[in-house]
Amino acid sequence: MGATVTTTATNGKTWDGGNEPMGASYGKMMMWFFIVSDALTFSGFIAAYGFSRFKFIETWPIADEVFTHFPFLHGVDAPMYYVALMTFVLIFSSVTMVLAVDAGHKLQKTKVAVYMLLTIVGGLIFVGSQAWEWKNFIQGSHGAIETRGGSMLQFVNREGERVALADFAKVLPKERIQKEKNTGVWFVSGETVPTYSVEEVVEGFKANPDILVRTEVITKDKKKTVLSREQSLERLKEAKLVVEGANMYRNEYGHKLFANFFFFITGFHGFHVFSGIIINIIIFLNVIVGTYEKRRSYEMVEKVGLYWHFVDLVWVFVFTFFYLV
C-alpha cells in the first residue's frame, strides 16, 4: 500500500518581509491583535460603568465635587484641574512617541533616545499623579454619615458649600478602641475607627444651627438635595456610622459602585501605563547600546509606540465617560 506525499514549494519564509499580510510584519500584526482584544476588554468595563451609572443616576457622585484637589494648593477648590493636567501630560507623551518613531525611520539614534526618554518621563508623571489622586480619594476631604438604609448624608452650610466633620463635630469623653489582630478575638482586625463617632457628629450638628444635611439624591438642575434644619435632624436619627474617604465598601461621595469602578477601571489602565513604561525603558536601553542601529531597523520602537498610543486613546475614553459626562 503506497502513500502519497505532497510538498509545497515556497520562495521564502513566511513573514520574511516579502509576503507580509496588509504590509505588516509578524510583530506588528501580533501587537494589533493584542490591541484589538484589549480594546474589547476596556469597552466591556466602560459599558458596565455606563449601565451602572444610569441605573443609579439619582445618587451617582458628581465628578466636579470629588476630584477637586491640586498639589500644593491645600484647601483650594480646583475641580478637575489636576485630572486635565494628567491627561495633557499623557497625550503629550504620545506626541513624543510619534517623534521617536519618526526619528527611527530616519535612523537617527540620538533623537530616538531623547524622545523615548521624554515619553518615559511623561508616563512616570501620569502614574505618579494617578497614585496621588487615589490617595486623596481614599483619604477623603470632608467625611459623611451613612444611614441604616445605606444612604450617604453630607454636610453643607447655608450657602450650600461642603463642611468637613472636623469643622463642627463635638469631641465627647468616650474611649474608642481600634481592633488589631493581636488584641481582637480570633486575631481578626476590625474596621478602621473613624476620627469621630456618630454621636460626636450628631451633637456637633445640633450645636451648629447654620449647618444642614445634604443627601446624595441629585435634583433636575444637577445639584444634590439640601434638607431643611428640621429634615436634617430627622434624617440624622437614621445615622449608622461615620464614613471618611472611599474604599470598596463605602464611599463618602455617594454610591459605592462609583468607588468600585474608579479603582478597577483607573487601576487597570494605570497597570497598562506602568507596563508600557517598563517596556519603553527596555527599548530605550536597547536604543542606547545601539541594538537597533546595528539591525538598521527601529521597528521595535514602532511596535511599542502602537501600544503606547492605544493606552493614551483608552485614557481619552476613560476621562470622557468617567470624569466629564
mmCIF file of C-alpha atoms in Angstrom:
data_model
loop_
_atom_site.group_PDB
_atom_site.id
_atom_site.type_symbol
_atom_site.label_atom_id
_atom_site.label_comp_id
_atom_site.label_asym_id
_atom_site.label_seq_id
_atom_site.Cartn_x
_atom_site.Cartn_y
_atom_site.Cartn_z
ATOM 1 C CA MET A 1 0.000 0.000 0.000
ATOM 2 C CA GLY A 2 1.600 3.255 -1.125
ATOM 3 C CA ALA A 3 1.423 6.660 0.498
ATOM 4 C CA THR A 4 1.233 9.938 -1.347
ATOM 5 C CA VAL A 5 3.272 12.821 -0.007
ATOM 6 C CA THR A 6 2.529 16.331 -1.181
ATOM 7 C CA THR A 7 5.038 19.136 -0.726
ATOM 8 C CA THR A 8 4.569 22.833 -1.299
ATOM 9 C CA ALA A 9 7.449 24.897 -2.508
ATOM 10 C CA THR A 10 7.793 28.457 -1.313
ATOM 11 C CA ASN A 11 10.148 31.141 -2.449
ATOM 12 C CA GLY A 12 10.833 32.353 1.088
ATOM 13 C CA LYS A 13 9.860 32.075 4.700
ATOM 14 C CA THR A 14 6.513 33.333 5.856
ATOM 15 C CA TRP A 15 6.842 36.820 7.359
ATOM 16 C CA ASP A 16 10.335 37.241 5.861
ATOM 17 C CA GLY A 17 9.335 40.642 4.517
ATOM 18 C CA GLY A 18 8.355 39.584 1.032
ATOM 19 C CA ASN A 19 4.829 38.354 1.694
ATOM 20 C CA GLU A 20 3.532 40.388 4.652
ATOM 21 C CA PRO A 21 -0.262 40.468 5.051
ATOM 22 C CA MET A 22 -1.503 44.047 4.773
ATOM 23 C CA GLY A 23 2.109 45.203 4.719
ATOM 24 C CA ALA A 24 2.620 44.417 8.417
ATOM 25 C CA SER A 25 5.409 42.359 9.911
ATOM 26 C CA TYR A 26 4.665 39.460 12.249
ATOM 27 C CA GLY A 27 5.466 41.577 15.325
ATOM 28 C CA LYS A 28 3.182 44.431 14.255
ATOM 29 C CA MET A 29 0.371 42.032 13.419
ATOM 30 C CA MET A 30 0.556 40.397 16.853
ATOM 31 C CA MET A 31 0.580 43.817 18.508
ATOM 32 C CA TRP A 32 -2.555 44.768 16.593
ATOM 33 C CA PHE A 33 -4.220 41.500 17.693
ATOM 34 C CA PHE A 34 -3.397 42.332 21.304
ATOM 35 C CA ILE A 35 -4.667 45.902 20.945
ATOM 36 C CA VAL A 36 -7.990 44.770 19.465
ATOM 37 C CA SER A 37 -8.551 42.175 22.205
ATOM 38 C CA ASP A 38 -7.590 44.665 24.939
ATOM 39 C CA ALA A 39 -9.860 47.296 23.409
ATOM 40 C CA LEU A 40 -12.777 44.882 23.713
ATOM 41 C CA THR A 41 -11.903 44.348 27.390
ATOM 42 C CA PHE A 42 -11.874 48.071 28.130
ATOM 43 C CA SER A 43 -15.087 48.504 26.141
ATOM 44 C CA GLY A 44 -16.771 45.952 28.388
ATOM 45 C CA PHE A 45 -15.595 47.759 31.525
ATOM 46 C CA ILE A 46 -16.747 51.164 30.304
ATOM 47 C CA ALA A 47 -20.093 49.748 29.158
ATOM 48 C CA ALA A 48 -20.622 48.189 32.600
ATOM 49 C CA TYR A 49 -19.791 51.537 34.186
ATOM 50 C CA GLY A 50 -22.296 53.275 31.929
ATOM 51 C CA PHE A 51 -25.106 50.825 32.733
ATOM 52 C CA SER A 52 -24.454 51.101 36.475
ATOM 53 C CA ARG A 53 -24.281 54.870 36.366
ATOM 54 C CA PHE A 54 -27.594 55.309 34.593
ATOM 55 C CA LYS A 55 -29.230 52.729 36.825
ATOM 56 C CA PHE A 56 -28.276 54.796 39.885
ATOM 57 C CA ILE A 57 -28.195 58.188 38.160
ATOM 58 C CA GLU A 58 -30.049 59.924 41.003
ATOM 59 C CA THR A 59 -27.393 59.044 43.600
ATOM 60 C CA TRP A 60 -24.253 58.981 41.460
ATOM 61 C CA PRO A 61 -21.422 61.230 42.734
ATOM 62 C CA ILE A 62 -20.683 64.427 40.807
ATOM 63 C CA ALA A 63 -17.105 64.299 39.494
ATOM 64 C CA ASP A 64 -16.590 68.049 39.923
ATOM 65 C CA GLU A 65 -17.181 67.612 43.657
ATOM 66 C CA VAL A 66 -14.958 64.557 44.019
ATOM 67 C CA PHE A 67 -11.781 65.459 42.128
ATOM 68 C CA THR A 68 -11.085 68.930 43.465
ATOM 69 C CA HIS A 69 -7.539 68.564 44.782
ATOM 70 C CA PHE A 70 -4.406 70.073 43.299
ATOM 71 C CA PRO A 71 -0.826 69.554 44.568
ATOM 72 C CA PHE A 72 0.483 72.276 46.907
ATOM 73 C CA LEU A 73 -2.911 74.057 46.862
ATOM 74 C CA HIS A 74 -4.421 72.700 50.055
ATOM 75 C CA GLY A 75 -7.943 73.936 50.649
ATOM 76 C CA VAL A 76 -8.307 75.416 47.155
ATOM 77 C CA ASP A 77 -11.303 74.122 45.195
ATOM 78 C CA ALA A 78 -9.934 73.166 41.772
ATOM 79 C CA PRO A 79 -12.472 70.810 40.163
ATOM 80 C CA MET A 80 -10.957 68.560 37.507
ATOM 81 C CA TYR A 81 -7.882 70.782 37.049
ATOM 82 C CA TYR A 82 -5.351 68.139 38.014
ATOM 83 C CA VAL A 83 -7.129 65.408 36.041
ATOM 84 C CA ALA A 84 -6.965 67.684 32.992
ATOM 85 C CA LEU A 85 -3.242 68.233 33.600
ATOM 86 C CA MET A 86 -2.675 64.468 33.864
ATOM 87 C CA THR A 87 -4.496 63.971 30.580
ATOM 88 C CA PHE A 88 -2.406 66.645 28.867
ATOM 89 C CA VAL A 89 0.837 65.032 30.080
ATOM 90 C CA LEU A 90 -0.203 61.607 28.789
ATOM 91 C CA ILE A 91 -1.271 62.976 25.398
ATOM 92 C CA PHE A 92 1.986 64.926 25.126
ATOM 93 C CA SER A 93 3.898 61.694 25.790
ATOM 94 C CA SER A 94 2.082 60.213 22.807
ATOM 95 C CA VAL A 95 3.423 63.100 20.695
ATOM 96 C CA THR A 96 6.988 62.400 21.811
ATOM 97 C CA MET A 97 6.460 58.735 20.943
ATOM 98 C CA VAL A 98 5.413 59.734 17.414
ATOM 99 C CA LEU A 99 8.601 61.792 17.119
ATOM 100 C CA ALA A 100 10.650 58.810 18.351
ATOM 101 C CA VAL A 101 9.114 56.547 15.710
ATOM 102 C CA ASP A 102 9.723 59.151 13.003
ATOM 103 C CA ALA A 103 13.347 59.525 14.080
ATOM 104 C CA GLY A 104 13.670 55.728 13.980
ATOM 105 C CA HIS A 105 12.538 55.658 10.367
ATOM 106 C CA LYS A 106 15.363 58.106 9.630
ATOM 107 C CA LEU A 107 17.846 56.023 11.680
ATOM 108 C CA GLN A 108 18.549 58.978 13.990
ATOM 109 C CA LYS A 109 19.657 57.174 17.133
ATOM 110 C CA THR A 110 20.147 60.237 19.359
ATOM 111 C CA LYS A 111 16.716 61.693 18.617
ATOM 112 C CA VAL A 112 15.054 58.329 19.191
ATOM 113 C CA ALA A 113 16.711 58.093 22.613
ATOM 114 C CA VAL A 114 15.728 61.656 23.588
ATOM 115 C CA TYR A 115 12.096 61.280 22.560
ATOM 116 C CA MET A 116 11.844 57.853 24.187
ATOM 117 C CA LEU A 117 13.193 59.343 27.418
ATOM 118 C CA LEU A 118 10.593 62.137 27.291
ATOM 119 C CA THR A 119 7.875 59.540 26.736
ATOM 120 C CA ILE A 120 9.048 57.583 29.783
ATOM 121 C CA VAL A 121 9.119 60.728 31.930
ATOM 122 C CA GLY A 122 5.576 61.615 30.818
ATOM 123 C CA GLY A 123 4.370 58.130 31.705
ATOM 124 C CA LEU A 124 6.004 58.298 35.146
ATOM 125 C CA ILE A 125 4.374 61.676 35.837
ATOM 126 C CA PHE A 126 0.987 60.270 34.865
ATOM 127 C CA VAL A 127 1.289 57.142 37.031
ATOM 128 C CA GLY A 128 2.561 59.200 39.967
ATOM 129 C CA SER A 129 -0.327 61.631 39.540
ATOM 130 C CA GLN A 130 -2.785 58.762 39.456
ATOM 131 C CA ALA A 131 -1.354 57.372 42.699
ATOM 132 C CA TRP A 132 -1.683 60.837 44.283
ATOM 133 C CA GLU A 133 -5.285 61.052 43.111
ATOM 134 C CA TRP A 134 -6.016 57.624 44.592
ATOM 135 C CA LYS A 135 -4.544 58.740 47.926
ATOM 136 C CA ASN A 136 -6.839 61.766 48.121
ATOM 137 C CA PHE A 137 -9.850 59.751 47.018
ATOM 138 C CA ILE A 138 -9.220 57.078 49.655
ATOM 139 C CA GLN A 139 -8.417 59.585 52.373
ATOM 140 C CA GLY A 140 -11.408 61.833 51.666
ATOM 141 C CA SER A 141 -11.725 65.502 52.446
ATOM 142 C CA HIS A 142 -14.973 66.152 54.330
ATOM 143 C CA GLY A 143 -16.487 62.966 55.680
ATOM 144 C CA ALA A 144 -20.133 61.885 55.754
ATOM 145 C CA ILE A 145 -22.702 59.822 57.628
ATOM 146 C CA GLU A 146 -24.108 56.531 56.353
ATOM 147 C CA THR A 147 -27.671 55.740 57.402
ATOM 148 C CA ARG A 148 -29.117 52.367 58.310
ATOM 149 C CA GLY A 149 -30.639 52.231 54.835
ATOM 150 C CA GLY A 150 -27.253 52.734 53.171
ATOM 151 C CA SER A 151 -27.802 56.351 52.139
ATOM 152 C CA MET A 152 -24.987 58.882 52.422
ATOM 153 C CA LEU A 153 -25.535 62.175 54.239
ATOM 154 C CA GLN A 154 -23.110 65.056 53.684
ATOM 155 C CA PHE A 155 -22.974 68.412 55.444
ATOM 156 C CA VAL A 156 -23.152 71.912 53.957
ATOM 157 C CA ASN A 157 -23.526 75.476 55.186
ATOM 158 C CA ARG A 158 -26.365 77.849 54.335
ATOM 159 C CA GLU A 159 -24.643 78.718 51.030
ATOM 160 C CA GLY A 160 -24.519 75.057 50.010
ATOM 161 C CA GLU A 161 -20.744 74.666 50.451
ATOM 162 C CA ARG A 162 -19.403 71.394 51.851
ATOM 163 C CA VAL A 163 -18.461 71.401 55.524
ATOM 164 C CA ALA A 164 -15.928 68.923 56.928
ATOM 165 C CA LEU A 165 -16.738 66.898 60.027
ATOM 166 C CA ALA A 166 -13.684 68.382 61.723
ATOM 167 C CA ASP A 167 -15.264 71.834 61.491
ATOM 168 C CA PHE A 168 -18.235 71.068 63.715
ATOM 169 C CA ALA A 169 -18.005 67.595 65.316
ATOM 170 C CA LYS A 170 -18.023 67.730 69.102
ATOM 171 C CA VAL A 171 -15.413 65.606 70.868
ATOM 172 C CA LEU A 172 -17.038 63.556 73.643
ATOM 173 C CA PRO A 173 -15.214 61.905 76.563
ATOM 174 C CA LYS A 174 -15.656 58.394 75.234
ATOM 175 C CA GLU A 175 -12.861 55.932 74.517
ATOM 176 C CA ARG A 176 -12.951 54.087 71.212
ATOM 177 C CA ILE A 177 -10.660 51.105 70.592
ATOM 178 C CA GLN A 178 -9.243 50.031 67.257
ATOM 179 C CA LYS A 179 -9.350 46.228 66.999
ATOM 180 C CA GLU A 180 -5.996 44.765 65.987
ATOM 181 C CA LYS A 181 -5.024 41.199 65.165
ATOM 182 C CA ASN A 182 -3.058 40.865 68.371
ATOM 183 C CA THR A 183 -5.911 42.133 70.553
ATOM 184 C CA GLY A 184 -9.096 41.054 68.777
ATOM 185 C CA VAL A 185 -10.985 37.827 69.214
ATOM 186 C CA TRP A 186 -9.610 35.070 66.971
ATOM 187 C CA PHE A 187 -6.926 37.502 65.787
ATOM 188 C CA VAL A 188 -9.287 39.291 63.399
ATOM 189 C CA SER A 189 -8.769 43.008 62.710
ATOM 190 C CA GLY A 190 -11.784 45.282 62.871
ATOM 191 C CA GLU A 191 -12.698 48.175 60.592
ATOM 192 C CA THR A 192 -10.626 51.327 60.939
ATOM 193 C CA VAL A 193 -12.106 53.518 63.627
ATOM 194 C CA PRO A 194 -13.110 56.903 62.112
ATOM 195 C CA THR A 195 -11.875 60.159 63.592
ATOM 196 C CA TYR A 196 -15.302 60.931 65.038
ATOM 197 C CA SER A 197 -18.176 58.786 66.265
ATOM 198 C CA VAL A 198 -21.779 59.173 65.132
ATOM 199 C CA GLU A 199 -22.677 60.693 68.498
ATOM 200 C CA GLU A 200 -19.937 63.318 68.183
ATOM 201 C CA VAL A 201 -21.095 64.310 64.705
ATOM 202 C CA VAL A 202 -24.759 64.490 65.704
ATOM 203 C CA GLU A 203 -24.051 66.531 68.841
ATOM 204 C CA GLY A 204 -21.817 68.895 66.877
ATOM 205 C CA PHE A 205 -24.522 69.280 64.246
ATOM 206 C CA LYS A 206 -27.121 70.182 66.877
ATOM 207 C CA ALA A 207 -24.783 72.822 68.302
ATOM 208 C CA ASN A 208 -24.289 74.496 64.873
ATOM 209 C CA PRO A 209 -27.627 75.773 63.515
ATOM 210 C CA ASP A 210 -26.051 77.060 60.276
ATOM 211 C CA ILE A 211 -25.169 73.551 59.091
ATOM 212 C CA LEU A 212 -27.581 71.467 57.005
ATOM 213 C CA VAL A 213 -27.661 67.904 55.723
ATOM 214 C CA ARG A 214 -27.280 67.242 52.017
ATOM 215 C CA THR A 215 -28.452 63.901 50.635
ATOM 216 C CA GLU A 216 -26.919 62.039 47.705
ATOM 217 C CA VAL A 217 -30.095 62.462 45.609
ATOM 218 C CA ILE A 218 -29.446 64.698 42.583
ATOM 219 C CA THR A 219 -32.144 67.147 41.516
ATOM 220 C CA LYS A 220 -33.129 68.085 37.951
ATOM 221 C CA ASP A 221 -30.678 71.003 37.964
ATOM 222 C CA LYS A 222 -27.851 68.508 38.688
ATOM 223 C CA LYS A 223 -27.379 69.534 42.303
ATOM 224 C CA LYS A 224 -27.709 67.398 45.406
ATOM 225 C CA THR A 225 -30.767 67.830 47.612
ATOM 226 C CA VAL A 226 -30.246 70.035 50.681
ATOM 227 C CA LEU A 227 -32.647 69.399 53.566
ATOM 228 C CA SER A 228 -34.099 71.943 55.942
ATOM 229 C CA ARG A 229 -32.862 72.088 59.513
ATOM 230 C CA GLU A 230 -35.833 70.053 60.759
ATOM 231 C CA GLN A 231 -35.496 67.477 57.987
ATOM 232 C CA SER A 232 -31.769 67.243 58.666
ATOM 233 C CA LEU A 233 -32.291 66.431 62.340
ATOM 234 C CA GLU A 234 -34.874 63.815 61.381
ATOM 235 C CA ARG A 235 -32.531 62.093 58.890
ATOM 236 C CA LEU A 236 -29.687 62.044 61.393
ATOM 237 C CA LYS A 237 -31.810 59.771 63.594
ATOM 238 C CA GLU A 238 -31.057 57.071 60.998
ATOM 239 C CA ALA A 239 -27.280 57.571 61.290
ATOM 240 C CA LYS A 240 -25.353 54.314 61.444
ATOM 241 C CA LEU A 241 -21.671 55.125 61.051
ATOM 242 C CA VAL A 242 -19.179 57.798 60.034
ATOM 243 C CA VAL A 243 -17.549 57.429 56.609
ATOM 244 C CA GLU A 244 -14.260 59.128 55.768
ATOM 245 C CA GLY A 245 -12.956 58.783 52.230
ATOM 246 C CA ALA A 246 -13.746 55.897 49.904
ATOM 247 C CA ASN A 247 -12.983 52.202 49.599
ATOM 248 C CA MET A 248 -14.545 49.109 48.031
ATOM 249 C CA TYR A 249 -17.283 49.011 50.683
ATOM 250 C CA ARG A 250 -18.166 52.632 51.450
ATOM 251 C CA ASN A 251 -17.865 55.962 49.699
ATOM 252 C CA GLU A 252 -18.372 59.356 51.334
ATOM 253 C CA TYR A 253 -19.038 60.938 47.925
ATOM 254 C CA GLY A 254 -22.128 58.880 47.150
ATOM 255 C CA HIS A 255 -22.948 55.478 45.677
ATOM 256 C CA LYS A 256 -20.296 52.875 46.489
ATOM 257 C CA LEU A 257 -20.302 51.489 42.925
ATOM 258 C CA PHE A 258 -18.640 54.728 41.851
ATOM 259 C CA ALA A 259 -15.623 53.884 44.010
ATOM 260 C CA ASN A 260 -15.589 50.279 42.802
ATOM 261 C CA PHE A 261 -15.471 51.317 39.153
ATOM 262 C CA PHE A 262 -12.991 54.092 39.877
ATOM 263 C CA PHE A 263 -10.494 51.754 41.490
ATOM 264 C CA PHE A 264 -10.974 48.997 38.932
ATOM 265 C CA ILE A 265 -11.009 50.963 35.667
ATOM 266 C CA THR A 266 -8.362 53.577 36.510
ATOM 267 C CA GLY A 267 -6.284 50.898 38.247
ATOM 268 C CA PHE A 268 -6.458 48.586 35.221
ATOM 269 C CA HIS A 269 -5.492 51.458 32.937
ATOM 270 C CA GLY A 270 -2.719 52.516 35.312
ATOM 271 C CA PHE A 271 -1.356 48.955 35.161
ATOM 272 C CA HIS A 272 -1.243 49.253 31.365
ATOM 273 C CA VAL A 273 0.608 52.569 31.585
ATOM 274 C CA PHE A 274 3.084 51.140 34.098
ATOM 275 C CA SER A 275 3.666 48.104 31.844
ATOM 276 C CA GLY A 276 4.220 50.463 28.917
ATOM 277 C CA ILE A 277 6.794 52.416 30.946
ATOM 278 C CA ILE A 278 8.729 49.222 31.717
ATOM 279 C CA ILE A 279 8.673 48.191 28.051
ATOM 280 C CA ASN A 280 9.715 51.693 26.971
ATOM 281 C CA ILE A 281 12.643 51.600 29.390
ATOM 282 C CA ILE A 282 13.806 48.278 27.921
ATOM 283 C CA ILE A 283 13.530 49.622 24.356
ATOM 284 C CA PHE A 284 15.260 52.857 25.425
ATOM 285 C CA LEU A 285 18.223 50.901 26.814
ATOM 286 C CA ASN A 286 18.437 48.907 23.581
ATOM 287 C CA VAL A 287 18.491 52.175 21.640
ATOM 288 C CA ILE A 288 21.310 53.478 23.838
ATOM 289 C CA VAL A 289 23.505 50.390 23.323
ATOM 290 C CA GLY A 290 22.859 50.529 19.562
ATOM 291 C CA THR A 291 20.900 47.287 19.145
ATOM 292 C CA TYR A 292 18.539 48.698 16.533
ATOM 293 C CA GLU A 293 21.281 50.762 14.899
ATOM 294 C CA LYS A 294 23.092 47.515 14.123
ATOM 295 C CA ARG A 295 19.907 45.999 12.701
ATOM 296 C CA ARG A 296 19.314 49.140 10.634
ATOM 297 C CA SER A 297 15.710 48.944 11.798
ATOM 298 C CA TYR A 298 13.810 50.628 14.652
ATOM 299 C CA GLU A 299 10.669 48.557 14.222
ATOM 300 C CA MET A 300 10.620 47.683 17.938
ATOM 301 C CA VAL A 301 10.182 51.369 18.707
ATOM 302 C CA GLU A 302 7.250 51.461 16.312
ATOM 303 C CA LYS A 303 5.633 48.394 17.896
ATOM 304 C CA VAL A 304 5.879 49.739 21.438
ATOM 305 C CA GLY A 305 4.622 53.030 20.033
ATOM 306 C CA LEU A 306 1.427 51.315 18.878
ATOM 307 C CA TYR A 307 0.846 50.064 22.421
ATOM 308 C CA TRP A 308 1.535 53.487 23.922
ATOM 309 C CA HIS A 309 -0.899 55.217 21.559
ATOM 310 C CA PHE A 310 -3.526 52.637 22.459
ATOM 311 C CA VAL A 311 -3.046 53.311 26.179
ATOM 312 C CA ASP A 312 -3.398 57.055 25.548
ATOM 313 C CA LEU A 313 -6.542 56.544 23.475
ATOM 314 C CA VAL A 314 -8.128 54.396 26.186
ATOM 315 C CA TRP A 315 -7.487 57.146 28.726
ATOM 316 C CA VAL A 316 -9.282 59.653 26.490
ATOM 317 C CA PHE A 317 -12.393 57.456 26.689
ATOM 318 C CA VAL A 318 -11.988 56.862 30.435
ATOM 319 C CA PHE A 319 -11.513 60.596 31.001
ATOM 320 C CA THR A 320 -14.556 61.431 28.888
ATOM 321 C CA PHE A 321 -17.021 58.934 30.331
ATOM 322 C CA PHE A 322 -15.763 58.810 33.918
ATOM 323 C CA TYR A 323 -14.854 62.450 34.577
ATOM 324 C CA LEU A 324 -16.651 64.649 32.051
ATOM 325 C CA VAL A 325 -20.006 63.089 31.143
#
